[in-house]
CSV table of C-alpha atoms in Angstrom, one decimal:
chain,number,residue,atom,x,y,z
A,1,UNK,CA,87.5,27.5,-98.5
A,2,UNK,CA,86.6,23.5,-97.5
A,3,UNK,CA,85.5,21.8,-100.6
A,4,UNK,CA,83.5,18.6,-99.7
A,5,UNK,CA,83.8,15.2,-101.9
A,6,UNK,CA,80.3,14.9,-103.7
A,7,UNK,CA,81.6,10.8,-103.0
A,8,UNK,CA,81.6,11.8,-98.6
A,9,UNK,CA,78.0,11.7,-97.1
A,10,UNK,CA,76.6,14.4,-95.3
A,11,UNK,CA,76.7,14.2,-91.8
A,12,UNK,CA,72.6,13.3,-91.7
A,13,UNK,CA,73.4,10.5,-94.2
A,14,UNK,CA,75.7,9.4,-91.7
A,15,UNK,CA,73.5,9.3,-88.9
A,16,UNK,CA,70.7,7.7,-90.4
A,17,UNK,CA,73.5,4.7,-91.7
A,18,UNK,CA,75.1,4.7,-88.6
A,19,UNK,CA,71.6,4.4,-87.0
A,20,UNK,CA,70.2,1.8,-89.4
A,21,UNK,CA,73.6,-0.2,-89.2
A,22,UNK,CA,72.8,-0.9,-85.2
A,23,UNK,CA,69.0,-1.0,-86.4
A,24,UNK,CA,70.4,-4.5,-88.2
A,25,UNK,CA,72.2,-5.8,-85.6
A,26,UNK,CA,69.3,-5.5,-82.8
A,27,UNK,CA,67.4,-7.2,-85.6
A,28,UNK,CA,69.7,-10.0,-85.5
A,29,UNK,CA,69.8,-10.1,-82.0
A,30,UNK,CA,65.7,-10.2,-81.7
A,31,UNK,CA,65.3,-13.3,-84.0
A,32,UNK,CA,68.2,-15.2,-81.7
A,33,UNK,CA,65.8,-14.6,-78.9
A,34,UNK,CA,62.5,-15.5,-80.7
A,35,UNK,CA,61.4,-18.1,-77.9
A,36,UNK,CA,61.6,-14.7,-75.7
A,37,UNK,CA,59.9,-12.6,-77.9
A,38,UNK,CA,56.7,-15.2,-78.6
A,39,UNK,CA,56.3,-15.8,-74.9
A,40,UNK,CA,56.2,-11.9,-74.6
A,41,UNK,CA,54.0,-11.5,-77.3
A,42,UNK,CA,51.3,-14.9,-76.8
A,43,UNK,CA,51.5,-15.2,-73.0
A,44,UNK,CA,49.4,-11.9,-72.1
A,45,UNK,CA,47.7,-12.8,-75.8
A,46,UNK,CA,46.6,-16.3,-74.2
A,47,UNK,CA,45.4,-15.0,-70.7
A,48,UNK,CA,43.4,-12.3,-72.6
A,49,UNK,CA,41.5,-15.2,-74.8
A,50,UNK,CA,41.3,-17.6,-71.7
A,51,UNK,CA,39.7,-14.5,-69.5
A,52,UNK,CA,37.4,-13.8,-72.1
A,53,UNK,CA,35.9,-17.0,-73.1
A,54,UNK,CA,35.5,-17.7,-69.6
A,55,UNK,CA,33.6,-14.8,-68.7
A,56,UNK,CA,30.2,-15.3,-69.0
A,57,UNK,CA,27.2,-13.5,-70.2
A,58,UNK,CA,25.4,-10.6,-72.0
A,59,UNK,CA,24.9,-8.3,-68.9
A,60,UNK,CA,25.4,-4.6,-69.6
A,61,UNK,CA,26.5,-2.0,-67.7
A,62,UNK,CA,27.1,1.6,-67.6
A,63,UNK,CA,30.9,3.0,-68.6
A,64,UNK,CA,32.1,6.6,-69.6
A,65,UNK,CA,32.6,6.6,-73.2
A,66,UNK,CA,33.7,9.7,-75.2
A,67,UNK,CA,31.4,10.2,-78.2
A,68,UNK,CA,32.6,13.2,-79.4
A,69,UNK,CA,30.6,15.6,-76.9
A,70,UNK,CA,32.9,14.8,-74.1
A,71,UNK,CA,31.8,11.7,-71.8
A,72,UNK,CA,28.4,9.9,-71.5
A,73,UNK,CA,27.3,7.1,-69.9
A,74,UNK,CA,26.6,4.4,-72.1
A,75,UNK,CA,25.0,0.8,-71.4
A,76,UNK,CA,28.2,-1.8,-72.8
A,77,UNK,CA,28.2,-5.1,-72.7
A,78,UNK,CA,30.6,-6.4,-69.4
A,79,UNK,CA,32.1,-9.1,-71.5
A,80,UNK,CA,32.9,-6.9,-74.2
A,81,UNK,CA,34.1,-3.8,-71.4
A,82,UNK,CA,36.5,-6.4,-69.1
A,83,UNK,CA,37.8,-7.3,-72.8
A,84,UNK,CA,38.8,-4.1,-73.7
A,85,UNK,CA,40.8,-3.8,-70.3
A,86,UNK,CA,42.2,-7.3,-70.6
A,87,UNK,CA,43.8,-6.3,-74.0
A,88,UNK,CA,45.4,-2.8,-72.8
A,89,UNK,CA,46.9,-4.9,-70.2
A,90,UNK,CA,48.4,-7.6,-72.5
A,91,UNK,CA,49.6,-5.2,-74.9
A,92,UNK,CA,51.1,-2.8,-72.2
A,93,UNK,CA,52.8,-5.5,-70.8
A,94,UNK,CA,54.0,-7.0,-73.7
A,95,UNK,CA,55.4,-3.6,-74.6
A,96,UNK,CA,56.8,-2.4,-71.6
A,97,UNK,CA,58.6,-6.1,-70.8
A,98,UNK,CA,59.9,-6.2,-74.5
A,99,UNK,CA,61.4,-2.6,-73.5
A,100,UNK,CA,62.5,-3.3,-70.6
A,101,UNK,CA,64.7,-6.3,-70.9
A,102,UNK,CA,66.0,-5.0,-74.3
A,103,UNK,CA,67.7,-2.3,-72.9
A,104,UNK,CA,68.6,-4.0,-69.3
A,105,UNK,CA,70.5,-6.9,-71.5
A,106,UNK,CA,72.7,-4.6,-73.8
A,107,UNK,CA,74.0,-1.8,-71.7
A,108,UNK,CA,77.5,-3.0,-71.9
A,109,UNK,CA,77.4,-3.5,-76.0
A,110,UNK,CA,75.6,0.4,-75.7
A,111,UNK,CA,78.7,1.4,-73.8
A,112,UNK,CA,81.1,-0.3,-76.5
A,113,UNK,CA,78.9,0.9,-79.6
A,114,UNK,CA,79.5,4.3,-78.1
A,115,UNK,CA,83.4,3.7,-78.1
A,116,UNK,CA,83.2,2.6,-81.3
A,117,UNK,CA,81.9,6.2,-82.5
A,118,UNK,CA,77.8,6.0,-82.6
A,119,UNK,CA,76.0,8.4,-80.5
A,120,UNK,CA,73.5,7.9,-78.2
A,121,UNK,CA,70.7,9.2,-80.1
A,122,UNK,CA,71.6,6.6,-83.0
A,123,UNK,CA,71.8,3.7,-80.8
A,124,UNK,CA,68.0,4.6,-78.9
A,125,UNK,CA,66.4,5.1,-82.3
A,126,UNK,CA,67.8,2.0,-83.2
A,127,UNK,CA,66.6,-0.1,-80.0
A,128,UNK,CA,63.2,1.7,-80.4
A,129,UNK,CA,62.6,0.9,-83.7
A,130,UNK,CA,63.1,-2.8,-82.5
A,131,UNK,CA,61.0,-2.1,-79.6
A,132,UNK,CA,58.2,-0.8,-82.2
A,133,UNK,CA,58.6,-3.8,-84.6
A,134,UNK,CA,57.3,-5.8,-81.3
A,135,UNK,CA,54.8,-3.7,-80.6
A,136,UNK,CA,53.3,-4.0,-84.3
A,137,UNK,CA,53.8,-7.8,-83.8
A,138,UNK,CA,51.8,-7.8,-80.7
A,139,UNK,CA,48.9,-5.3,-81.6
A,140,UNK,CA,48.4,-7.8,-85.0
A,141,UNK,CA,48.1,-10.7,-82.7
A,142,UNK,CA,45.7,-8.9,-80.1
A,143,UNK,CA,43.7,-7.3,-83.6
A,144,UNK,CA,43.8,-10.9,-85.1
A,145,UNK,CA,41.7,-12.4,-81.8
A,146,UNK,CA,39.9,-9.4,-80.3
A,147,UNK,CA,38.1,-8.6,-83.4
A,148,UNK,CA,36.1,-11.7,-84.0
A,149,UNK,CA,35.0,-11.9,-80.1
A,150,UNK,CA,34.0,-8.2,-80.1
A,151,UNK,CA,31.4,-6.2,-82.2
A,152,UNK,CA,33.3,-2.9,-82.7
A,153,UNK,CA,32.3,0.4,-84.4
A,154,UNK,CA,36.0,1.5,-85.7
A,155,UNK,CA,38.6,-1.2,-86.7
A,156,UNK,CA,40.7,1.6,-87.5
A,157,UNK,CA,40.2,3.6,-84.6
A,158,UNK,CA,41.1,0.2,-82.3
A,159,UNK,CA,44.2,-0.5,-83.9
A,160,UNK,CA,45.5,3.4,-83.5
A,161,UNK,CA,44.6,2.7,-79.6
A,162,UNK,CA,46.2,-0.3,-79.1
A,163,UNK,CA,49.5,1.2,-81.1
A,164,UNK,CA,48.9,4.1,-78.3
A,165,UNK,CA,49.1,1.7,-76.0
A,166,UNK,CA,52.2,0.0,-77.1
A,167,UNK,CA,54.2,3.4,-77.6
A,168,UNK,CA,53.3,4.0,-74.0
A,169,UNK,CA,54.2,0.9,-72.9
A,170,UNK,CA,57.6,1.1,-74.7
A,171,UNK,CA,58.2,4.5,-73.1
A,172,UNK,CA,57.3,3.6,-69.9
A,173,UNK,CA,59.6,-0.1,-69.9
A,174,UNK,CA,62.6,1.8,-71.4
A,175,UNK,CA,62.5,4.5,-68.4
A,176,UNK,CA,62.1,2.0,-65.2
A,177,UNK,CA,64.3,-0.5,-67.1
A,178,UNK,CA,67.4,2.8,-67.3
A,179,UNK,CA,66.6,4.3,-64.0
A,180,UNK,CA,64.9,0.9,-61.4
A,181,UNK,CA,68.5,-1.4,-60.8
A,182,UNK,CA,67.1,-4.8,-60.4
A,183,UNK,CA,65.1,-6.4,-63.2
A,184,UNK,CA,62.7,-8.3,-60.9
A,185,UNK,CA,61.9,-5.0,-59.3
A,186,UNK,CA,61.2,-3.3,-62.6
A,187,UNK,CA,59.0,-6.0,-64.1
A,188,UNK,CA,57.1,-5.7,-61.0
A,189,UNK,CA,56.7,-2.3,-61.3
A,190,UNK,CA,56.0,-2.0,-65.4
A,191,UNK,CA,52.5,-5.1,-64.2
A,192,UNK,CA,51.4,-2.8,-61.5
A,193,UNK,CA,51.1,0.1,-63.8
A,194,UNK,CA,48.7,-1.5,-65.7
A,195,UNK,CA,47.0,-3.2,-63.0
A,196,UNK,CA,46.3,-0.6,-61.3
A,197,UNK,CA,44.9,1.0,-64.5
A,198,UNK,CA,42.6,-2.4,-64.8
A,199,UNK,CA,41.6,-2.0,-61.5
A,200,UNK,CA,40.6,1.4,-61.5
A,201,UNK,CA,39.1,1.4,-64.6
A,202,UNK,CA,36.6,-2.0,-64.5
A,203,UNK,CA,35.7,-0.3,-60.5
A,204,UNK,CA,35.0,3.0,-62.5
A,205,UNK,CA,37.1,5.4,-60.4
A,206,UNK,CA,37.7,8.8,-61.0
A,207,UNK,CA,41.4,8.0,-60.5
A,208,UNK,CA,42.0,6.4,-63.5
A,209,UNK,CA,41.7,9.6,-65.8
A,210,UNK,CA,45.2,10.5,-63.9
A,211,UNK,CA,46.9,6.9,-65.1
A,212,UNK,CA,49.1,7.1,-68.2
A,213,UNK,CA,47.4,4.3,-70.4
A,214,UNK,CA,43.7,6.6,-69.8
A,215,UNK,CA,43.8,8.1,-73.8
A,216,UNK,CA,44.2,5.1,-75.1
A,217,UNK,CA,41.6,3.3,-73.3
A,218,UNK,CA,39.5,6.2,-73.9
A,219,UNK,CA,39.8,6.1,-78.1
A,220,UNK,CA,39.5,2.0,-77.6
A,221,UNK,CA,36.0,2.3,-75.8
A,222,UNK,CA,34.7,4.8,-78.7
A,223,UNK,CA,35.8,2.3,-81.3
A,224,UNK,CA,34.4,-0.1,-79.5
A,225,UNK,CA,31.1,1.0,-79.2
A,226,UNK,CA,30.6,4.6,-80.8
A,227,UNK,CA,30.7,6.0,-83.7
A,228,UNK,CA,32.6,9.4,-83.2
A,229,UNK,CA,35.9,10.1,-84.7
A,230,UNK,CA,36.8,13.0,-83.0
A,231,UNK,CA,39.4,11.8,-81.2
A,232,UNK,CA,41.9,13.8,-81.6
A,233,UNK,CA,42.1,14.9,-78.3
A,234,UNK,CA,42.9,11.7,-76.8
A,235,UNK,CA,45.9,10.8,-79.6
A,236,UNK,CA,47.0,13.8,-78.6
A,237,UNK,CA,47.0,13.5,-74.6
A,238,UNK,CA,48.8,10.1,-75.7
A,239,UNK,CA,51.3,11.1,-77.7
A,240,UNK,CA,52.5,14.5,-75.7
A,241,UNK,CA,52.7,11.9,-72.5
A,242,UNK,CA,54.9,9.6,-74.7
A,243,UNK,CA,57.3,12.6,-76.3
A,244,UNK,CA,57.6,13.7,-72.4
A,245,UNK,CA,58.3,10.4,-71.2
A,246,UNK,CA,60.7,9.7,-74.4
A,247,UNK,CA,62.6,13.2,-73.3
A,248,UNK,CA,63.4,11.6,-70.3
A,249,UNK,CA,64.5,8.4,-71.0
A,250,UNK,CA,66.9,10.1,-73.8
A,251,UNK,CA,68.7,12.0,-70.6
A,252,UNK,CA,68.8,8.8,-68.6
A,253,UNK,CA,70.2,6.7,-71.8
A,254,UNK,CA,73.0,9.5,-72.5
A,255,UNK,CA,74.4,9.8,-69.0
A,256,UNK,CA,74.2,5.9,-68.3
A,257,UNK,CA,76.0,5.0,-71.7
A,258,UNK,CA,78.3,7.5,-72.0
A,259,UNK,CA,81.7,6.6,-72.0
A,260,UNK,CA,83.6,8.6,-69.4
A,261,UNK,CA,87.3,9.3,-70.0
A,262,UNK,CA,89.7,8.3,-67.1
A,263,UNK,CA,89.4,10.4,-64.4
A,264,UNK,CA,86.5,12.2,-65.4
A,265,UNK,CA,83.3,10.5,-64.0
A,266,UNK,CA,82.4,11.8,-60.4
């Protein structure tokens, strides 16, 4: 019979100490890189406000907006429409650059956490719990300027979006940062995303309800200018495309820390 020390943790109580321990020391390591993190955080915030204020006008047009019976066209205000797109793409590259670097810059400590003993599911709940601390940071700043410039119907709704947009973001940086080699390459690849969801979105193209950051955008324009708060199928479309997305970047981050014993690795 195995008696266990009431003074020994249980294995959960491990894992959530081992995970917070690293959760620490990424902390530590983010506010050593804080001129990084405020130029990924105020540069896309900065092009949004210069966009905007130089945009003139109060000329409407007509946009697919969810109001609760599915879509309808509704007559929005330009400005206030090219805002809404301005901001996913700030956020979503704010997001998926703060992901991406993160876990391009620390695959060798990854590789020597896991020799230490921590497991690979501890050391990405750790980096993405950093990754979501920048997210917050960023969808603060982007709330803090885009809700004085634009008359919204839903604060609350807005601010779940533009999270939605940053857990997207995050998912979709962590999985080109683990599986694209080169950094330049990856970067490039995390901006066209999201351009090419600006671009199809402000030329209303039926293409963009097949782009990843489309549920989001979709809850953003009804808190922007409905009133509906059924919206649960777009958090939901979200948040299945970020669990998937997550379920593959957990495979990539297992096999590419994993320490390999001599011998072993093909």
């Amino acid at each position: 019979m195995t008696v266990t020390s009431a003074a020994e943790p249980a294995p959960a109580a491990q894992r959530m100490n081992g995970t917070l321990t690293v959760t620490r020391m990424f902390v530590v390591e983010l506010a050593r890189r804080w001129p990084s993190v405020l130029f990924m955080i105020f540069m896309p915030a900065s092009y949004f406000l210069v966009s905007y204020l130089t945009t003139a006008g109060d000329a409407r047009v007509p946009d697919q907006v969810w109001t609760g019976d599915g879509h309808q066209t509704v007559n929005v205000l330009d400005r206030d429409l090219r805002a809404i797109y301005l901001a996913v793409l700030g956020t979503s590259v704010t997001s998926s650059f703060a992901a991406l670097t993160t876990v391009r810059s620390s695959m060798g400590v990854m590789r020597r956490l896991r020799l230490a003993g921590y497991r690979a599911g501890q050391l990405l709940s750790a980096r993405l719990l950093v990754l979501l601390l920048i997210t917050a940071l960023s969808t603060a700043v982007f709330m803090a300027i885009f809700v004085p410039l634009v008359n919204l119907q839903s604060v609350l709704i807005v601010t779940g979006a533009f999270l939605l947009v940053g857990l997207i973001g995050v998912a979709i940086g962590t999985l080109v940062g683990l599986v694209v080699p080169r950094e330049f390459e990856a970067f490039m690849l995390v901006v066209a995303i999201a351009g090419v969801q600006m671009a199809l979105g402000r030329g209303d193209s039926s293409a963009e309800e097949y782009m990843p950051y489309t549920p989001a955008i979709d809850a953003m324009k009804a808190g922007a200018f409905t009133r509906t708060g059924d919206l649960a199928l777009q958090f939901g479309q979200g948040l299945v495309y970020v669990a998937v997305v997550f379920g593959l970047v957990f495979a990539v981050w297992n096999l590419r820390t994993r320490v390999w014993k001599r011998g072993e690795r093909p």
